[in-house]
Amino acid sequence: MTTSIIVDTQRTVTPLWPVPQERRVVTVLFADIVGSTALVDQLDPEDVRALQRAYFDTVAGVLHRWHGVVEKYIGDAVMALFGARHSDGFDAYRAVRAGLEIQAALDRRPMVDGIRLRVRVGVATGEVVVDLGDVVTGGHGVASGAVITTAARLQEYAAPGAVALCAATARATAGLITQRQLTPVPVAGRVPPVPVWHAVGPVRPGADRHDGPLIGRRRELATIRDQLGAAIRNRTPRWISLVGPTGSGRSRLLHELTRGLTTVDGLSVRWCVATCQPYPDQVLAPVAHLLRGLAGIRHSDGPAAVHDRLVAALTPLFPPTRVATAVPALQRMLTTPDGSAAALAGAAICREVLLRLAAHRPLIVAVDDLDRAAPAVSRFLHALFGAATERGLPLALLTVHQPQWADTRPGPARQMTIGPLATVQSGRLLRHLLTRAGQPVALVDRLLPLVGGRPGHAAAYVTSLVDGADPATLPLPEAVRRAVGAELDHLDGERRAVLMAAGTLGGLISGAAVDRALGWTPGRSASALRKLVAAGLLLPHRVDGYAFAAPALRQVAAERLPRALRAVFQRRAASVGHVDTVHRDANLPAAAVNGSAARIAEIVRLDTVGARTGRLDAVFATLASAGPGGATGPIASKRGSPTPTMATRPAASGSDNSRTAGPRRLRAVASAGDVPPTPATAASRPRRGADDDPLRDIGRPAAPVRRTPTSSAGQWTLADAGTPPGVVRAVSRPPLIRPLDGLPASA
């Protein structure tokens, strides 16, 4: 077909972000018509032009619906990018779904004179440099990288009407797309041959497997059980929102609740659970999932079986005449759960079914990954909750979603945020995962500083080892990179700039260093830093100091920047002095977790403490038992290189005569220089009970300190923690603040 380039100059909204280019992992889709040369030879030029327009309109419409950006049209080929400007963690999934839909749309749409086009589609995922200002439909030079050539080569090996995937795309869509692996194909300039998969279609939603013991989270489980039990016992419906980032273990908590909470005061509790798939084909698909669950309908059931199961489920709840009219409406919704009037009528009947079930037997309705659902699902849940409240039914709602998702309607939900696992719990989880995977348990030392207390990150690292990752380098797993990149892209331009600049700075992060790196006026980054603390992405150390909550976030944020810009940021910030005092900032924002105050970390260097179980337990005992009589003996291990920053929370052990040990939280950071003790570190710790939930302490790495006698009973002492560059230091504890409504922030 004659080569031509069509450019659409309608630009996307330019982000408020001072960096013109980013290194990003994107998915590239390349589509080309089969046999275009022979076809053009048979057609009149006017017919060729009409055929081009119909073809491009069809392909572009599908790509835009799946949030793809068309970079260029070249002849009869179309190249599109997914995740070039904003990633939701499902860029590869959207690209594959778009490729499958392009094939289906072209099969359904006859072109000029009844001609039906056949196309090949190749989808590849990899790193590129993206010009953010030129992310436009039809723009040239938006992205540069080898993955673009890979996508073009893959489509050459796709069968007509098929979608070919590279290995990275196949891994990113595993469990979401049914795939068929083909024989590796030779590609010019690539040795060995490149493995290829063909996409078959989307996978039907199913329950995630949760095998193995649950480690930690006992407090969260107990609190949620109490809240759900109170709703059922008092017939006062409650809505609990379980919030946490990807990898925090939200779905596992929901699984444990459904398995463990089966009765309340001797009354049997019924669970009705739905999971929201990413980008569902129909907006009411989660409601249809709820209906299938309560009626026991399987996807393989035929129309007759579906009818019989619905009749059996509705007969105890409605009179016969109502059952006769309700069943057909529910069948229509199950078949096509879209936003049509018929589907909405079926959803209204489903809501009444749930209410009548609750009137007969206590009911808990749970929806996992609600942030993936359409607004129609949120409206359904609000209507269900409002009607249950009016009727005083023993019904509870439990929704699970990410922190950045916000319901557009004023909601009654009580929010519980899932924080990172404590260090001891992360170590236990890693040992379990490594043992089950047949990997050396000694790798806990290497993995513990990297997982950031997120169970999902721990599982991803162990999986990467099983898949052949080098234990000496331990690259960031692809699944973790996708999830963390999506967290970064949910930020507005200013917070994103601050976080990415901060990622280039070593050790603790000061506002002055961030301002200098970005070339901003002093103090401009302060507001963005406070917002990042409130979002749980940074942890406060003092008025001018912060640390990343997750090591992977620092790495992804820094690696998004081009190499030259990274060097500029580091050079600018080098002239800013390190934080040199330790004190509490009374104006630090509270990370609102159902009213509880923010938890501020104590500072401990993992490279001097060590990550093996015995050494960690000894260090935690040292921290817990330090008091008027002096600290316990030195416990440290030497490492050659600094470790990434991570937030952890050990379980304290040991106590003196006047205080009961409670939960402590540690943060491991790179060395920030020698810091003398300040009056804040010598303040006495308030008396508290073992079950209290105090704020985290504020601390800072310091030079090695010899054991010294105390001058008063109200002071802490410092323990010799070994050799430079890091120490373990005990610090004062702020006053106790209890969470509201009995909902703690983390394990």
mmCIF file of C-alpha atoms in Angstrom, residues 146-490:
data_model
loop_
_atom_site.group_PDB
_atom_site.id
_atom_site.type_symbol
_atom_site.label_atom_id
_atom_site.label_comp_id
_atom_site.label_asym_id
_atom_site.label_seq_id
_atom_site.Cartn_x
_atom_site.Cartn_y
_atom_site.Cartn_z
ATOM 1 C CA ALA A 146 14.662 -1.630 21.016
ATOM 2 C CA VAL A 147 11.186 -2.749 22.086
ATOM 3 C CA ILE A 148 9.670 -0.854 19.137
ATOM 4 C CA THR A 149 11.637 -2.956 16.653
ATOM 5 C CA THR A 150 10.736 -6.094 18.613
ATOM 6 C CA ALA A 151 7.008 -5.365 18.271
ATOM 7 C CA ALA A 152 7.364 -4.815 14.527
ATOM 8 C CA ARG A 153 9.270 -8.098 14.138
ATOM 9 C CA LEU A 154 6.766 -10.027 16.260
ATOM 10 C CA GLN A 155 3.828 -9.067 14.057
ATOM 11 C CA GLU A 156 5.684 -10.543 11.094
ATOM 12 C CA TYR A 157 5.575 -13.923 12.843
ATOM 13 C CA ALA A 158 1.938 -13.669 13.892
ATOM 14 C CA ALA A 159 -0.610 -15.649 11.941
ATOM 15 C CA PRO A 160 -3.252 -13.611 10.090
ATOM 16 C CA GLY A 161 -5.877 -12.662 12.662
ATOM 17 C CA ALA A 162 -3.567 -13.460 15.610
ATOM 18 C CA VAL A 163 -1.802 -11.432 18.326
ATOM 19 C CA ALA A 164 1.847 -12.361 19.019
ATOM 20 C CA LEU A 165 3.445 -11.559 22.392
ATOM 21 C CA CYS A 166 7.024 -11.253 23.570
ATOM 22 C CA ALA A 167 8.183 -12.968 26.759
ATOM 23 C CA ALA A 168 7.866 -9.819 28.912
ATOM 24 C CA THR A 169 4.300 -9.225 27.714
ATOM 25 C CA ALA A 170 3.406 -12.857 28.329
ATOM 26 C CA ARG A 171 4.702 -12.613 31.904
ATOM 27 C CA ALA A 172 2.868 -9.332 32.523
ATOM 28 C CA THR A 173 -0.456 -10.818 31.381
ATOM 29 C CA ALA A 174 -0.110 -14.277 32.925
ATOM 30 C CA GLY A 175 -3.333 -15.149 34.757
ATOM 31 C CA LEU A 176 -5.233 -12.443 32.864
ATOM 32 C CA ILE A 177 -4.832 -13.602 29.251
ATOM 33 C CA THR A 178 -4.967 -17.186 28.010
ATOM 34 C CA GLN A 179 -1.742 -17.770 26.074
ATOM 35 C CA ARG A 180 -0.245 -20.432 23.837
ATOM 36 C CA GLN A 181 3.537 -20.645 23.556
ATOM 37 C CA LEU A 182 4.969 -21.193 20.090
ATOM 38 C CA THR A 183 8.338 -22.347 18.810
ATOM 39 C CA PRO A 184 10.974 -19.576 19.195
ATOM 40 C CA VAL A 185 11.499 -17.637 15.971
ATOM 41 C CA PRO A 186 14.731 -16.250 14.504
ATOM 42 C CA VAL A 187 14.909 -12.452 14.492
ATOM 43 C CA ALA A 188 17.592 -10.515 12.640
ATOM 44 C CA GLY A 189 20.295 -9.379 15.037
ATOM 45 C CA ARG A 190 18.935 -11.464 17.933
ATOM 46 C CA VAL A 191 20.662 -14.597 19.245
ATOM 47 C CA PRO A 192 19.229 -16.995 20.361
ATOM 48 C CA PRO A 193 15.785 -17.176 18.677
ATOM 49 C CA VAL A 194 13.067 -15.108 20.324
ATOM 50 C CA PRO A 195 10.289 -16.943 22.226
ATOM 51 C CA VAL A 196 6.774 -16.080 21.060
ATOM 52 C CA TRP A 197 3.321 -16.535 22.569
ATOM 53 C CA HIS A 198 -0.083 -16.134 20.923
ATOM 54 C CA ALA A 199 -2.871 -14.490 22.912
ATOM 55 C CA VAL A 200 -6.093 -16.495 22.917
ATOM 56 C CA GLY A 201 -8.453 -14.389 25.031
ATOM 57 C CA PRO A 202 -9.122 -12.977 28.511
ATOM 58 C CA VAL A 203 -9.197 -15.363 31.452
ATOM 59 C CA ARG A 204 -12.457 -15.720 33.346
ATOM 60 C CA PRO A 205 -12.275 -14.239 36.874
ATOM 61 C CA GLY A 206 -11.450 -16.715 39.578
ATOM 62 C CA ALA A 207 -10.420 -16.809 43.220
ATOM 63 C CA ASP A 208 -6.731 -16.298 44.008
ATOM 64 C CA ARG A 209 -4.875 -19.124 45.684
ATOM 65 C CA HIS A 210 -3.746 -18.386 49.225
ATOM 66 C CA ASP A 211 -1.779 -21.362 50.431
ATOM 67 C CA GLY A 212 0.640 -21.233 53.320
ATOM 68 C CA PRO A 213 0.327 -19.661 56.749
ATOM 69 C CA LEU A 214 -0.673 -16.060 57.322
ATOM 70 C CA ILE A 215 2.227 -14.235 58.980
ATOM 71 C CA GLY A 216 1.434 -11.149 61.006
ATOM 72 C CA ARG A 217 -1.784 -9.112 60.637
ATOM 73 C CA ARG A 218 -3.351 -10.546 63.801
ATOM 74 C CA ARG A 219 -4.357 -7.107 65.027
ATOM 75 C CA GLU A 220 -5.978 -6.144 61.730
ATOM 76 C CA LEU A 221 -7.877 -9.418 61.613
ATOM 77 C CA ALA A 222 -9.078 -9.063 65.186
ATOM 78 C CA THR A 223 -10.182 -5.462 64.657
ATOM 79 C CA ILE A 224 -12.097 -6.182 61.468
ATOM 80 C CA ARG A 225 -13.741 -9.227 63.045
ATOM 81 C CA ASP A 226 -14.863 -7.043 65.956
ATOM 82 C CA GLN A 227 -16.297 -4.427 63.596
ATOM 83 C CA LEU A 228 -18.121 -6.988 61.457
ATOM 84 C CA GLY A 229 -19.370 -8.823 64.533
ATOM 85 C CA ALA A 230 -20.720 -5.601 66.036
ATOM 86 C CA ALA A 231 -22.614 -4.828 62.831
ATOM 87 C CA ILE A 232 -24.280 -8.239 62.897
ATOM 88 C CA ARG A 233 -24.823 -8.393 66.640
ATOM 89 C CA ASN A 234 -26.364 -4.903 66.900
ATOM 90 C CA ARG A 235 -28.135 -4.981 63.522
ATOM 91 C CA THR A 236 -26.399 -1.732 62.602
ATOM 92 C CA PRO A 237 -24.809 -2.114 59.154
ATOM 93 C CA ARG A 238 -21.183 -1.069 58.866
ATOM 94 C CA TRP A 239 -19.011 -0.404 55.858
ATOM 95 C CA ILE A 240 -15.315 -1.140 56.345
ATOM 96 C CA SER A 241 -12.824 -0.094 53.702
ATOM 97 C CA LEU A 242 -9.570 -2.085 53.696
ATOM 98 C CA VAL A 243 -6.910 0.079 52.049
ATOM 99 C CA GLY A 244 -3.347 -0.736 51.047
ATOM 100 C CA PRO A 245 -0.932 -0.511 48.119
ATOM 101 C CA THR A 246 -0.375 -3.352 45.692
ATOM 102 C CA GLY A 247 1.519 -6.134 47.426
ATOM 103 C CA SER A 248 0.426 -5.218 50.953
ATOM 104 C CA GLY A 249 -1.660 -8.387 51.359
ATOM 105 C CA ARG A 250 -5.164 -6.913 51.183
ATOM 106 C CA SER A 251 -6.661 -9.859 49.310
ATOM 107 C CA ARG A 252 -5.004 -12.323 51.668
ATOM 108 C CA LEU A 253 -6.623 -10.590 54.642
ATOM 109 C CA LEU A 254 -10.013 -10.842 52.926
ATOM 110 C CA HIS A 255 -9.416 -14.549 52.330
ATOM 111 C CA GLU A 256 -8.583 -15.118 55.995
ATOM 112 C CA LEU A 257 -11.701 -13.254 57.083
ATOM 113 C CA THR A 258 -14.006 -15.287 54.847
ATOM 114 C CA ARG A 259 -12.437 -18.488 56.128
ATOM 115 C CA GLY A 260 -12.301 -17.557 59.810
ATOM 116 C CA LEU A 261 -15.450 -15.504 60.490
ATOM 117 C CA THR A 262 -18.265 -18.008 60.026
ATOM 118 C CA THR A 263 -20.374 -17.415 63.125
ATOM 119 C CA VAL A 264 -21.245 -14.503 65.413
ATOM 120 C CA ASP A 265 -22.789 -15.324 68.783
ATOM 121 C CA GLY A 266 -23.774 -18.731 67.473
ATOM 122 C CA LEU A 267 -25.424 -17.309 64.337
ATOM 123 C CA SER A 268 -24.132 -18.625 61.035
ATOM 124 C CA VAL A 269 -22.736 -15.850 58.801
ATOM 125 C CA ARG A 270 -23.033 -15.924 55.032
ATOM 126 C CA TRP A 271 -20.330 -14.346 52.866
ATOM 127 C CA CYS A 272 -20.995 -13.027 49.378
ATOM 128 C CA VAL A 273 -17.705 -12.097 47.688
ATOM 129 C CA ALA A 274 -16.902 -10.557 44.301
ATOM 130 C CA THR A 275 -13.546 -9.741 42.703
ATOM 131 C CA CYS A 276 -13.220 -6.915 40.184
ATOM 132 C CA GLN A 277 -11.094 -7.755 37.166
ATOM 133 C CA PRO A 278 -9.053 -4.987 35.520
ATOM 134 C CA TYR A 279 -11.088 -3.263 32.806
ATOM 135 C CA PRO A 280 -14.141 -5.532 32.904
ATOM 136 C CA ASP A 281 -15.971 -6.089 29.629
ATOM 137 C CA GLN A 282 -19.220 -4.942 31.270
ATOM 138 C CA VAL A 283 -19.639 -2.304 33.986
ATOM 139 C CA LEU A 284 -21.889 -4.471 36.177
ATOM 140 C CA ALA A 285 -19.693 -7.574 35.939
ATOM 141 C CA PRO A 286 -18.850 -7.494 39.708
ATOM 142 C CA VAL A 287 -22.585 -7.413 40.536
ATOM 143 C CA ALA A 288 -23.091 -10.405 38.255
ATOM 144 C CA HIS A 289 -20.200 -12.080 40.106
ATOM 145 C CA LEU A 290 -22.016 -11.510 43.414
ATOM 146 C CA LEU A 291 -25.197 -13.020 41.990
ATOM 147 C CA ARG A 292 -23.355 -16.073 40.661
ATOM 148 C CA GLY A 293 -21.790 -16.598 44.065
ATOM 149 C CA LEU A 294 -24.991 -16.427 46.088
ATOM 150 C CA ALA A 295 -26.908 -18.654 43.643
ATOM 151 C CA GLY A 296 -24.053 -21.122 43.097
ATOM 152 C CA ILE A 297 -23.960 -20.518 39.324
ATOM 153 C CA ARG A 298 -20.872 -21.649 37.401
ATOM 154 C CA HIS A 299 -19.657 -20.079 34.154
ATOM 155 C CA SER A 300 -20.030 -23.450 32.451
ATOM 156 C CA ASP A 301 -23.734 -23.705 33.336
ATOM 157 C CA GLY A 302 -26.147 -23.525 30.425
ATOM 158 C CA PRO A 303 -29.329 -21.372 30.363
ATOM 159 C CA ALA A 304 -31.469 -24.153 31.841
ATOM 160 C CA ALA A 305 -29.085 -24.739 34.740
ATOM 161 C CA VAL A 306 -28.835 -20.993 35.403
ATOM 162 C CA HIS A 307 -32.650 -20.742 35.476
ATOM 163 C CA ASP A 308 -32.990 -23.636 37.896
ATOM 164 C CA ARG A 309 -30.331 -22.283 40.274
ATOM 165 C CA LEU A 310 -31.889 -18.825 40.314
ATOM 166 C CA VAL A 311 -35.323 -20.277 41.041
ATOM 167 C CA ALA A 312 -33.877 -22.342 43.908
ATOM 168 C CA ALA A 313 -32.149 -19.275 45.378
ATOM 169 C CA LEU A 314 -35.151 -16.926 45.096
ATOM 170 C CA THR A 315 -37.982 -19.262 46.129
ATOM 171 C CA PRO A 316 -37.366 -18.942 49.918
ATOM 172 C CA LEU A 317 -37.193 -15.135 49.582
ATOM 173 C CA PHE A 318 -40.025 -14.085 47.229
ATOM 174 C CA PRO A 319 -43.608 -15.172 46.451
ATOM 175 C CA PRO A 320 -43.988 -17.353 43.323
ATOM 176 C CA THR A 321 -45.267 -14.522 41.132
ATOM 177 C CA ARG A 322 -42.248 -12.375 42.016
ATOM 178 C CA VAL A 323 -39.852 -15.262 41.355
ATOM 179 C CA ALA A 324 -41.375 -15.743 37.892
ATOM 180 C CA THR A 325 -40.669 -12.122 36.907
ATOM 181 C CA ALA A 326 -37.328 -11.737 38.685
ATOM 182 C CA VAL A 327 -35.558 -14.783 37.241
ATOM 183 C CA PRO A 328 -35.650 -13.647 33.560
ATOM 184 C CA ALA A 329 -34.383 -10.192 34.533
ATOM 185 C CA LEU A 330 -31.513 -11.695 36.501
ATOM 186 C CA GLN A 331 -30.665 -14.022 33.606
ATOM 187 C CA ARG A 332 -30.442 -11.035 31.253
ATOM 188 C CA MET A 333 -28.083 -9.252 33.637
ATOM 189 C CA LEU A 334 -25.867 -12.336 33.935
ATOM 190 C CA THR A 335 -25.698 -12.606 30.156
ATOM 191 C CA THR A 336 -25.017 -8.896 29.508
ATOM 192 C CA PRO A 337 -24.058 -7.008 32.689
ATOM 193 C CA ASP A 338 -23.666 -3.660 30.937
ATOM 194 C CA GLY A 339 -25.119 -0.273 31.824
ATOM 195 C CA SER A 340 -28.357 -0.771 29.904
ATOM 196 C CA ALA A 341 -31.776 -0.304 31.483
ATOM 197 C CA ALA A 342 -32.346 -4.068 31.479
ATOM 198 C CA ALA A 343 -29.049 -4.731 33.277
ATOM 199 C CA LEU A 344 -29.729 -1.992 35.841
ATOM 200 C CA ALA A 345 -33.163 -3.505 36.509
ATOM 201 C CA GLY A 346 -31.495 -6.856 37.134
ATOM 202 C CA ALA A 347 -28.985 -5.187 39.495
ATOM 203 C CA ALA A 348 -31.880 -3.670 41.475
ATOM 204 C CA ILE A 349 -33.412 -7.143 41.876
ATOM 205 C CA CYS A 350 -30.016 -8.508 42.948
ATOM 206 C CA ARG A 351 -29.822 -5.791 45.606
ATOM 207 C CA GLU A 352 -33.241 -6.786 46.948
ATOM 208 C CA VAL A 353 -32.147 -10.420 47.003
ATOM 209 C CA LEU A 354 -29.159 -9.493 49.178
ATOM 210 C CA LEU A 355 -31.346 -7.481 51.537
ATOM 211 C CA ARG A 356 -33.801 -10.348 51.978
ATOM 212 C CA LEU A 357 -30.956 -12.779 52.531
ATOM 213 C CA ALA A 358 -29.683 -10.507 55.313
ATOM 214 C CA ALA A 359 -33.140 -10.457 56.894
ATOM 215 C CA HIS A 360 -33.043 -14.259 57.142
ATOM 216 C CA ARG A 361 -29.378 -14.717 58.049
ATOM 217 C CA PRO A 362 -26.457 -12.377 58.827
ATOM 218 C CA LEU A 363 -24.725 -11.379 55.590
ATOM 219 C CA ILE A 364 -21.326 -9.889 54.748
ATOM 220 C CA VAL A 365 -20.861 -8.541 51.211
ATOM 221 C CA ALA A 366 -17.200 -8.129 50.204
ATOM 222 C CA VAL A 367 -15.793 -6.622 47.001
ATOM 223 C CA ASP A 368 -12.087 -7.012 46.265
ATOM 224 C CA ASP A 369 -10.162 -4.498 44.115
ATOM 225 C CA LEU A 370 -13.057 -2.048 44.057
ATOM 226 C CA ASP A 371 -10.749 0.575 42.501
ATOM 227 C CA ARG A 372 -10.949 -1.439 39.246
ATOM 228 C CA ALA A 373 -14.754 -1.284 39.065
ATOM 229 C CA ALA A 374 -16.927 1.205 37.231
ATOM 230 C CA PRO A 375 -18.847 3.888 39.192
ATOM 231 C CA ALA A 376 -22.032 1.860 38.677
ATOM 232 C CA VAL A 377 -20.709 -0.735 41.149
ATOM 233 C CA SER A 378 -20.078 1.946 43.776
ATOM 234 C CA ARG A 379 -23.628 3.247 43.304
ATOM 235 C CA PHE A 380 -24.936 -0.294 43.732
ATOM 236 C CA LEU A 381 -23.062 -0.704 47.026
ATOM 237 C CA HIS A 382 -24.192 2.675 48.365
ATOM 238 C CA ALA A 383 -27.822 1.839 47.602
ATOM 239 C CA LEU A 384 -27.427 -1.564 49.267
ATOM 240 C CA PHE A 385 -25.874 -0.044 52.382
ATOM 241 C CA GLY A 386 -28.481 2.715 52.620
ATOM 242 C CA ALA A 387 -31.389 0.271 52.353
ATOM 243 C CA ALA A 388 -29.835 -2.092 54.920
ATOM 244 C CA THR A 389 -29.355 0.808 57.332
ATOM 245 C CA GLU A 390 -32.966 1.920 56.968
ATOM 246 C CA ARG A 391 -34.218 -1.604 57.644
ATOM 247 C CA GLY A 392 -31.790 -2.303 60.509
ATOM 248 C CA LEU A 393 -30.453 -5.513 58.966
ATOM 249 C CA PRO A 394 -27.470 -7.577 60.179
ATOM 250 C CA LEU A 395 -25.429 -6.726 57.079
ATOM 251 C CA ALA A 396 -21.849 -5.522 56.668
ATOM 252 C CA LEU A 397 -19.919 -4.300 53.632
ATOM 253 C CA LEU A 398 -16.200 -4.903 53.261
ATOM 254 C CA THR A 399 -14.464 -3.234 50.319
ATOM 255 C CA VAL A 400 -10.798 -3.597 49.376
ATOM 256 C CA HIS A 401 -8.937 -1.066 47.254
ATOM 257 C CA GLN A 402 -5.765 0.958 46.756
ATOM 258 C CA PRO A 403 -5.062 4.208 48.645
ATOM 259 C CA GLN A 404 -5.327 6.493 45.606
ATOM 260 C CA TRP A 405 -8.867 5.364 44.809
ATOM 261 C CA ALA A 406 -11.544 7.682 46.131
ATOM 262 C CA ASP A 407 -15.276 7.151 45.985
ATOM 263 C CA THR A 408 -16.876 10.140 44.321
ATOM 264 C CA ARG A 409 -19.926 9.836 46.576
ATOM 265 C CA PRO A 410 -19.785 10.847 50.233
ATOM 266 C CA GLY A 411 -19.378 7.447 51.824
ATOM 267 C CA PRO A 412 -19.961 5.972 55.264
ATOM 268 C CA ALA A 413 -16.952 3.631 55.140
ATOM 269 C CA ARG A 414 -14.594 3.268 58.088
ATOM 270 C CA GLN A 415 -11.118 3.032 56.658
ATOM 271 C CA MET A 416 -8.345 0.721 57.789
ATOM 272 C CA THR A 417 -4.940 1.100 56.164
ATOM 273 C CA ILE A 418 -2.709 -1.959 55.834
ATOM 274 C CA GLY A 419 0.836 -0.979 56.742
ATOM 275 C CA PRO A 420 4.106 -2.829 56.126
ATOM 276 C CA LEU A 421 4.933 -6.003 58.003
ATOM 277 C CA ALA A 422 7.323 -5.783 60.928
ATOM 278 C CA THR A 423 10.907 -6.836 60.284
ATOM 279 C CA VAL A 424 10.571 -10.083 62.224
ATOM 280 C CA GLN A 425 7.383 -10.928 60.334
ATOM 281 C CA SER A 426 8.991 -10.112 56.969
ATOM 282 C CA GLY A 427 11.891 -12.390 57.891
ATOM 283 C CA ARG A 428 9.550 -15.238 58.813
ATOM 284 C CA LEU A 429 7.630 -14.808 55.575
ATOM 285 C CA LEU A 430 10.815 -14.814 53.499
ATOM 286 C CA ARG A 431 12.104 -17.937 55.239
ATOM 287 C CA HIS A 432 8.815 -19.691 54.542
ATOM 288 C CA LEU A 433 8.756 -18.642 50.880
ATOM 289 C CA LEU A 434 12.412 -19.538 50.305
ATOM 290 C CA THR A 435 12.030 -22.936 51.959
ATOM 291 C CA ARG A 436 8.923 -23.755 49.933
ATOM 292 C CA ALA A 437 10.689 -22.668 46.727
ATOM 293 C CA GLY A 438 13.795 -24.735 47.480
ATOM 294 C CA GLN A 439 16.031 -21.658 47.749
ATOM 295 C CA PRO A 440 18.750 -21.047 50.378
ATOM 296 C CA VAL A 441 17.306 -19.545 53.554
ATOM 297 C CA ALA A 442 20.499 -17.486 53.886
ATOM 298 C CA LEU A 443 19.087 -15.221 51.155
ATOM 299 C CA VAL A 444 16.876 -13.641 53.820
ATOM 300 C CA ASP A 445 19.864 -11.393 54.522
ATOM 301 C CA ARG A 446 19.797 -10.031 50.982
ATOM 302 C CA LEU A 447 16.038 -9.854 50.546
ATOM 303 C CA LEU A 448 14.913 -8.313 53.820
ATOM 304 C CA PRO A 449 16.094 -4.760 53.057
ATOM 305 C CA LEU A 450 14.469 -4.908 49.617
ATOM 306 C CA VAL A 451 10.900 -6.019 50.295
ATOM 307 C CA GLY A 452 9.875 -3.017 52.391
ATOM 308 C CA GLY A 453 7.510 -5.034 54.566
ATOM 309 C CA ARG A 454 5.202 -5.851 51.634
ATOM 310 C CA PRO A 455 4.300 -9.547 51.343
ATOM 311 C CA GLY A 456 3.693 -9.207 47.612
ATOM 312 C CA HIS A 457 7.194 -7.856 47.060
ATOM 313 C CA ALA A 458 8.649 -10.736 49.083
ATOM 314 C CA ALA A 459 6.779 -13.275 46.946
ATOM 315 C CA ALA A 460 7.867 -11.518 43.730
ATOM 316 C CA TYR A 461 11.549 -11.603 44.703
ATOM 317 C CA VAL A 462 11.390 -15.294 45.589
ATOM 318 C CA THR A 463 9.601 -16.048 42.318
ATOM 319 C CA SER A 464 12.310 -14.199 40.411
ATOM 320 C CA LEU A 465 14.931 -16.394 42.103
ATOM 321 C CA VAL A 466 13.033 -19.513 41.072
ATOM 322 C CA ASP A 467 12.904 -18.146 37.513
ATOM 323 C CA GLY A 468 16.680 -17.787 37.455
ATOM 324 C CA ALA A 469 17.455 -14.313 38.788
ATOM 325 C CA ASP A 470 21.046 -13.849 39.972
ATOM 326 C CA PRO A 471 21.071 -13.871 43.821
ATOM 327 C CA ALA A 472 24.158 -11.637 43.767
ATOM 328 C CA THR A 473 22.402 -8.757 41.968
ATOM 329 C CA LEU A 474 18.682 -9.408 42.664
ATOM 330 C CA PRO A 475 17.163 -7.113 40.031
ATOM 331 C CA LEU A 476 13.829 -5.517 40.786
ATOM 332 C CA PRO A 477 11.099 -8.008 39.745
ATOM 333 C CA GLU A 478 8.930 -6.934 36.831
ATOM 334 C CA ALA A 479 5.719 -7.268 38.849
ATOM 335 C CA VAL A 480 7.091 -4.974 41.560
ATOM 336 C CA ARG A 481 8.305 -2.462 38.991
ATOM 337 C CA ARG A 482 4.872 -2.328 37.361
ATOM 338 C CA ALA A 483 3.032 -1.847 40.658
ATOM 339 C CA VAL A 484 5.433 0.774 42.004
ATOM 340 C CA GLY A 485 5.477 2.617 38.680
ATOM 341 C CA ALA A 486 1.692 2.859 38.841
ATOM 342 C CA GLU A 487 1.925 4.295 42.375
ATOM 343 C CA LEU A 488 4.323 6.919 41.066
ATOM 344 C CA ASP A 489 2.101 7.830 38.127
ATOM 345 C CA HIS A 490 -0.907 8.402 40.365
#
